[in-house]
Amino acid sequence: MTYEIDFDLLLRSLPVLLRGLLVTVQLWIPSILIGLFAGLILALARISKSPALRVPSLLYIELFRDTPVLIQLIWFFYAFPIIIGVQLSPFTAALLGLTLNTSAYSAEIFRGGIQSIAQGQWEGARALGMRRSMILRRIILPQVLKRMLPAFTNRAIEVAKMSSLASVLSVHELMYQARLLSSTYYRPLEILTTVAFIYFVLIYPGTWLSARLERRMAEKA
């Protein structure tokens, strides 16, 4: 049996796939940026001496880390109307699920980074009369961000791949468009191979950057 690749189909499908890629990026970038910011807040609460901050943040982090992200996306879409009477759009539900999941993982990255800083730096800064917020901003976080950059890059790569799960909510992202084209033309080989290549082009620069950062930091260590 011989199989001939339909290159005309690839050309016809490309605009649809690129529209899906745009939606993928619209899911990916905000969920990373907001997730990182929320992760920092959660990490500070997680290492707080106050149980009122530490316990809820720990429960939040473990809840999102220990349940499948697919379940989280579906839950936000189907449970919100029942619980609070608000129907989220598929895109909003997917974005919310990815962002909250990212914030939980980012919080653990921040926590590990902050706790890796020698306690003597905190004590020395306090001896100089610096407040906790100032110590964090001027001394701790610059070091943490530098150390954790490879981990954050890896997380961004994971979120890019996880965004394909939004297709189960009929968000018109890249994977959804691929499934639609495959079922329309019955040519999954061409369509899915093209989608895999697009994901590779999207994600590989981050993988390359992460590897370079890890090598550079290993050389400096």
mmCIF file of C-alpha atoms in Angstrom:
data_model
loop_
_atom_site.group_PDB
_atom_site.id
_atom_site.type_symbol
_atom_site.label_atom_id
_atom_site.label_comp_id
_atom_site.label_asym_id
_atom_site.label_seq_id
_atom_site.Cartn_x
_atom_site.Cartn_y
_atom_site.Cartn_z
ATOM 1 C CA MET A 1 0.000 0.000 0.000
ATOM 2 C CA THR A 2 1.418 3.375 -0.986
ATOM 3 C CA TYR A 3 0.500 6.619 0.655
ATOM 4 C CA GLU A 4 0.928 9.957 -1.126
ATOM 5 C CA ILE A 5 1.181 13.062 0.972
ATOM 6 C CA ASP A 6 -1.286 15.738 -0.122
ATOM 7 C CA PHE A 7 0.832 18.897 -0.132
ATOM 8 C CA ASP A 8 -2.086 20.958 -1.469
ATOM 9 C CA LEU A 9 -4.022 20.062 1.664
ATOM 10 C CA LEU A 10 -1.145 21.298 3.822
ATOM 11 C CA LEU A 11 -1.146 24.660 2.045
ATOM 12 C CA ARG A 12 -4.922 24.978 2.308
ATOM 13 C CA SER A 13 -4.866 24.054 5.979
ATOM 14 C CA LEU A 14 -2.040 26.363 6.985
ATOM 15 C CA PRO A 15 -4.149 29.545 7.468
ATOM 16 C CA VAL A 16 -6.563 27.642 9.735
ATOM 17 C CA LEU A 17 -3.686 26.188 11.746
ATOM 18 C CA LEU A 18 -2.055 29.598 12.091
ATOM 19 C CA ARG A 19 -5.322 30.998 13.458
ATOM 20 C CA GLY A 20 -5.237 28.160 15.963
ATOM 21 C CA LEU A 21 -1.624 29.008 16.780
ATOM 22 C CA LEU A 22 -2.651 32.588 17.551
ATOM 23 C CA VAL A 23 -5.253 31.331 20.060
ATOM 24 C CA THR A 24 -2.637 28.999 21.559
ATOM 25 C CA VAL A 25 -0.322 31.964 22.121
ATOM 26 C CA GLN A 26 -3.218 33.972 23.596
ATOM 27 C CA LEU A 27 -3.683 31.178 26.129
ATOM 28 C CA TRP A 28 0.000 30.600 26.741
ATOM 29 C CA ILE A 29 1.492 34.051 27.359
ATOM 30 C CA PRO A 30 -1.100 35.417 29.841
ATOM 31 C CA SER A 31 -1.230 32.174 31.815
ATOM 32 C CA ILE A 32 2.573 32.274 32.200
ATOM 33 C CA LEU A 33 2.837 35.957 33.135
ATOM 34 C CA ILE A 34 -0.114 36.003 35.540
ATOM 35 C CA GLY A 35 0.825 32.583 36.892
ATOM 36 C CA LEU A 36 4.359 33.751 37.712
ATOM 37 C CA PHE A 37 3.115 36.842 39.530
ATOM 38 C CA ALA A 38 0.512 34.854 41.483
ATOM 39 C CA GLY A 39 3.142 32.197 42.174
ATOM 40 C CA LEU A 40 5.392 34.764 43.840
ATOM 41 C CA ILE A 41 2.540 35.910 46.091
ATOM 42 C CA LEU A 42 1.712 32.304 46.959
ATOM 43 C CA ALA A 43 5.350 31.492 47.677
ATOM 44 C CA LEU A 44 5.636 34.413 50.104
ATOM 45 C CA ALA A 45 2.476 33.234 51.837
ATOM 46 C CA ARG A 46 3.792 29.653 51.831
ATOM 47 C CA ILE A 47 6.978 30.603 53.719
ATOM 48 C CA SER A 48 5.189 33.065 56.010
ATOM 49 C CA LYS A 49 5.378 32.456 59.745
ATOM 50 C CA SER A 50 1.643 33.142 59.971
ATOM 51 C CA PRO A 51 -0.468 29.945 59.767
ATOM 52 C CA ALA A 52 -3.353 32.049 58.419
ATOM 53 C CA LEU A 53 -1.276 32.671 55.272
ATOM 54 C CA ARG A 54 0.820 29.515 55.172
ATOM 55 C CA VAL A 55 -1.931 26.887 55.467
ATOM 56 C CA PRO A 56 -4.319 28.215 52.763
ATOM 57 C CA SER A 57 -1.451 28.730 50.321
ATOM 58 C CA LEU A 58 -0.206 25.179 50.993
ATOM 59 C CA LEU A 59 -3.691 23.749 50.396
ATOM 60 C CA TYR A 60 -4.044 25.747 47.175
ATOM 61 C CA ILE A 61 -0.656 24.641 45.855
ATOM 62 C CA GLU A 62 -1.205 20.974 46.664
ATOM 63 C CA LEU A 63 -4.737 21.019 45.243
ATOM 64 C CA PHE A 64 -3.552 22.244 41.845
ATOM 65 C CA ARG A 65 -0.357 20.186 41.791
ATOM 66 C CA ASP A 66 -2.029 16.913 42.763
ATOM 67 C CA THR A 67 -4.976 16.931 40.363
ATOM 68 C CA PRO A 68 -4.822 16.601 36.556
ATOM 69 C CA VAL A 69 -4.856 19.914 34.726
ATOM 70 C CA LEU A 70 -7.428 18.482 32.307
ATOM 71 C CA ILE A 71 -9.844 17.980 35.205
ATOM 72 C CA GLN A 72 -9.184 21.549 36.350
ATOM 73 C CA LEU A 73 -10.020 23.018 32.947
ATOM 74 C CA ILE A 74 -13.221 20.987 32.658
ATOM 75 C CA TRP A 75 -14.169 21.783 36.259
ATOM 76 C CA PHE A 76 -13.947 25.543 35.739
ATOM 77 C CA PHE A 77 -16.143 25.310 32.655
ATOM 78 C CA TYR A 78 -18.841 23.016 34.017
ATOM 79 C CA ALA A 79 -18.793 23.698 37.769
ATOM 80 C CA PHE A 80 -18.864 27.511 37.807
ATOM 81 C CA PRO A 81 -22.461 27.764 36.502
ATOM 82 C CA ILE A 82 -23.620 25.327 39.209
ATOM 83 C CA ILE A 83 -21.667 26.828 42.113
ATOM 84 C CA ILE A 84 -21.818 30.578 41.482
ATOM 85 C CA GLY A 85 -24.229 30.862 38.563
ATOM 86 C CA VAL A 86 -21.627 32.219 36.141
ATOM 87 C CA GLN A 87 -20.996 30.534 32.811
ATOM 88 C CA LEU A 88 -17.426 31.073 31.708
ATOM 89 C CA SER A 89 -16.602 31.000 28.022
ATOM 90 C CA PRO A 90 -14.468 28.008 26.991
ATOM 91 C CA PHE A 91 -11.479 30.308 26.437
ATOM 92 C CA THR A 92 -11.854 31.969 29.858
ATOM 93 C CA ALA A 93 -12.236 28.620 31.615
ATOM 94 C CA ALA A 94 -9.127 27.270 29.883
ATOM 95 C CA LEU A 95 -7.125 30.414 30.625
ATOM 96 C CA LEU A 96 -8.206 30.365 34.264
ATOM 97 C CA GLY A 97 -7.319 26.704 34.692
ATOM 98 C CA LEU A 98 -3.897 27.064 33.065
ATOM 99 C CA THR A 99 -3.116 30.226 35.036
ATOM 100 C CA LEU A 100 -4.039 28.795 38.428
ATOM 101 C CA ASN A 101 -2.183 25.571 37.710
ATOM 102 C CA THR A 102 0.879 27.551 36.640
ATOM 103 C CA SER A 103 0.708 29.716 39.758
ATOM 104 C CA ALA A 104 0.842 26.624 41.984
ATOM 105 C CA TYR A 105 3.921 25.216 40.266
ATOM 106 C CA SER A 106 5.571 28.656 40.094
ATOM 107 C CA ALA A 107 4.984 29.103 43.823
ATOM 108 C CA GLU A 108 7.025 25.990 44.548
ATOM 109 C CA ILE A 109 9.809 27.189 42.239
ATOM 110 C CA PHE A 110 9.877 30.560 44.013
ATOM 111 C CA ARG A 111 9.742 28.910 47.435
ATOM 112 C CA GLY A 112 12.668 26.642 46.648
ATOM 113 C CA GLY A 113 14.635 29.592 45.290
ATOM 114 C CA ILE A 114 13.947 31.861 48.253
ATOM 115 C CA GLN A 115 14.786 29.156 50.777
ATOM 116 C CA SER A 116 18.045 28.400 48.933
ATOM 117 C CA ILE A 117 19.358 31.851 49.846
ATOM 118 C CA ALA A 118 21.615 31.705 52.891
ATOM 119 C CA GLN A 119 19.906 32.820 56.087
ATOM 120 C CA GLY A 120 22.893 35.034 56.819
ATOM 121 C CA GLN A 121 21.856 37.384 54.010
ATOM 122 C CA TRP A 122 18.489 37.966 55.688
ATOM 123 C CA GLU A 123 20.127 38.531 59.053
ATOM 124 C CA GLY A 124 22.763 40.858 57.622
ATOM 125 C CA ALA A 125 20.151 42.961 55.843
ATOM 126 C CA ARG A 126 18.018 43.168 59.002
ATOM 127 C CA ALA A 127 21.101 44.284 60.924
ATOM 128 C CA LEU A 128 21.371 47.161 58.457
ATOM 129 C CA GLY A 129 17.825 48.169 59.303
ATOM 130 C CA MET A 130 16.159 46.953 56.097
ATOM 131 C CA ARG A 131 12.525 45.885 56.163
ATOM 132 C CA ARG A 132 11.439 42.423 54.917
ATOM 133 C CA SER A 133 9.893 43.848 51.745
ATOM 134 C CA MET A 134 13.079 45.766 50.966
ATOM 135 C CA ILE A 135 15.260 42.699 51.611
ATOM 136 C CA LEU A 136 13.112 40.674 49.228
ATOM 137 C CA ARG A 137 13.108 43.314 46.502
ATOM 138 C CA ARG A 138 16.754 44.352 46.620
ATOM 139 C CA ILE A 139 18.637 41.259 47.788
ATOM 140 C CA ILE A 140 16.659 38.017 47.650
ATOM 141 C CA LEU A 141 14.506 38.194 44.507
ATOM 142 C CA PRO A 142 17.297 39.256 42.106
ATOM 143 C CA GLN A 143 19.250 36.167 43.139
ATOM 144 C CA VAL A 144 16.179 33.919 43.098
ATOM 145 C CA LEU A 145 15.117 34.975 39.607
ATOM 146 C CA LYS A 146 18.587 34.320 38.281
ATOM 147 C CA ARG A 147 18.824 30.875 39.879
ATOM 148 C CA MET A 148 15.286 29.840 38.943
ATOM 149 C CA LEU A 149 15.335 31.024 35.336
ATOM 150 C CA PRO A 150 15.897 27.513 33.867
ATOM 151 C CA ALA A 151 13.027 26.164 35.991
ATOM 152 C CA PHE A 152 10.725 28.982 34.865
ATOM 153 C CA THR A 153 11.684 28.356 31.252
ATOM 154 C CA ASN A 154 10.846 24.667 31.631
ATOM 155 C CA ARG A 155 7.526 25.596 33.167
ATOM 156 C CA ALA A 156 6.724 27.898 30.249
ATOM 157 C CA ILE A 157 7.452 25.023 27.861
ATOM 158 C CA GLU A 158 5.130 22.727 29.796
ATOM 159 C CA VAL A 159 2.315 25.286 29.718
ATOM 160 C CA ALA A 160 2.691 25.662 25.940
ATOM 161 C CA LYS A 161 2.126 21.927 25.560
ATOM 162 C CA MET A 162 -0.676 21.850 28.146
ATOM 163 C CA SER A 163 -2.566 24.534 26.223
ATOM 164 C CA SER A 164 -3.556 21.793 23.736
ATOM 165 C CA LEU A 165 -5.871 20.425 26.463
ATOM 166 C CA ALA A 166 -8.110 23.452 25.895
ATOM 167 C CA SER A 167 -9.324 21.673 22.741
ATOM 168 C CA VAL A 168 -11.582 19.492 24.932
ATOM 169 C CA LEU A 169 -13.543 22.691 25.756
ATOM 170 C CA SER A 170 -13.773 23.519 22.026
ATOM 171 C CA VAL A 171 -11.359 26.434 22.341
ATOM 172 C CA HIS A 172 -10.219 27.034 18.773
ATOM 173 C CA GLU A 173 -6.541 26.633 19.534
ATOM 174 C CA LEU A 174 -4.020 24.744 17.444
ATOM 175 C CA MET A 175 -4.944 21.199 18.483
ATOM 176 C CA TYR A 176 -8.660 21.863 18.102
ATOM 177 C CA GLN A 177 -8.137 23.131 14.546
ATOM 178 C CA ALA A 178 -5.984 20.083 13.794
ATOM 179 C CA ARG A 179 -8.700 17.692 14.977
ATOM 180 C CA LEU A 180 -11.291 19.609 12.977
ATOM 181 C CA LEU A 181 -9.222 19.466 9.784
ATOM 182 C CA SER A 182 -8.379 15.799 10.316
ATOM 183 C CA SER A 183 -12.039 14.830 10.640
ATOM 184 C CA THR A 184 -12.967 16.995 7.648
ATOM 185 C CA TYR A 185 -10.339 15.744 5.183
ATOM 186 C CA TYR A 186 -9.576 12.315 6.701
ATOM 187 C CA ARG A 187 -5.859 13.060 6.333
ATOM 188 C CA PRO A 188 -4.592 12.984 9.937
ATOM 189 C CA LEU A 189 -1.013 12.143 8.907
ATOM 190 C CA GLU A 190 -0.468 15.424 7.073
ATOM 191 C CA ILE A 191 -2.405 17.558 9.552
ATOM 192 C CA LEU A 192 -0.976 16.164 12.776
ATOM 193 C CA THR A 193 2.571 16.110 11.397
ATOM 194 C CA THR A 194 2.224 19.772 10.480
ATOM 195 C CA VAL A 195 0.846 20.584 13.946
ATOM 196 C CA ALA A 196 3.719 18.727 15.594
ATOM 197 C CA PHE A 197 6.158 20.775 13.516
ATOM 198 C CA ILE A 198 4.421 24.048 14.495
ATOM 199 C CA TYR A 199 4.602 23.099 18.195
ATOM 200 C CA PHE A 200 8.277 22.255 17.750
ATOM 201 C CA VAL A 201 9.014 25.636 16.161
ATOM 202 C CA LEU A 202 7.071 27.340 18.961
ATOM 203 C CA ILE A 203 8.662 25.452 21.859
ATOM 204 C CA TYR A 204 12.201 24.604 20.753
ATOM 205 C CA PRO A 205 13.614 28.138 21.261
ATOM 206 C CA GLY A 206 12.583 27.896 24.914
ATOM 207 C CA THR A 207 14.182 24.462 25.262
ATOM 208 C CA TRP A 208 17.394 25.730 23.666
ATOM 209 C CA LEU A 209 17.399 28.802 25.904
ATOM 210 C CA SER A 210 16.833 26.700 29.024
ATOM 211 C CA ALA A 211 19.729 24.377 28.151
ATOM 212 C CA ARG A 212 22.059 27.331 27.538
ATOM 213 C CA LEU A 213 21.086 28.948 30.826
ATOM 214 C CA GLU A 214 21.695 25.726 32.744
ATOM 215 C CA ARG A 215 25.134 25.297 31.129
ATOM 216 C CA ARG A 216 26.090 28.896 31.818
ATOM 217 C CA MET A 217 25.043 28.668 35.448
ATOM 218 C CA ALA A 218 26.854 25.352 35.866
ATOM 219 C CA GLU A 219 30.037 26.976 34.532
ATOM 220 C CA LYS A 220 29.717 29.847 36.992
ATOM 221 C CA ALA A 221 28.997 27.563 39.948
#
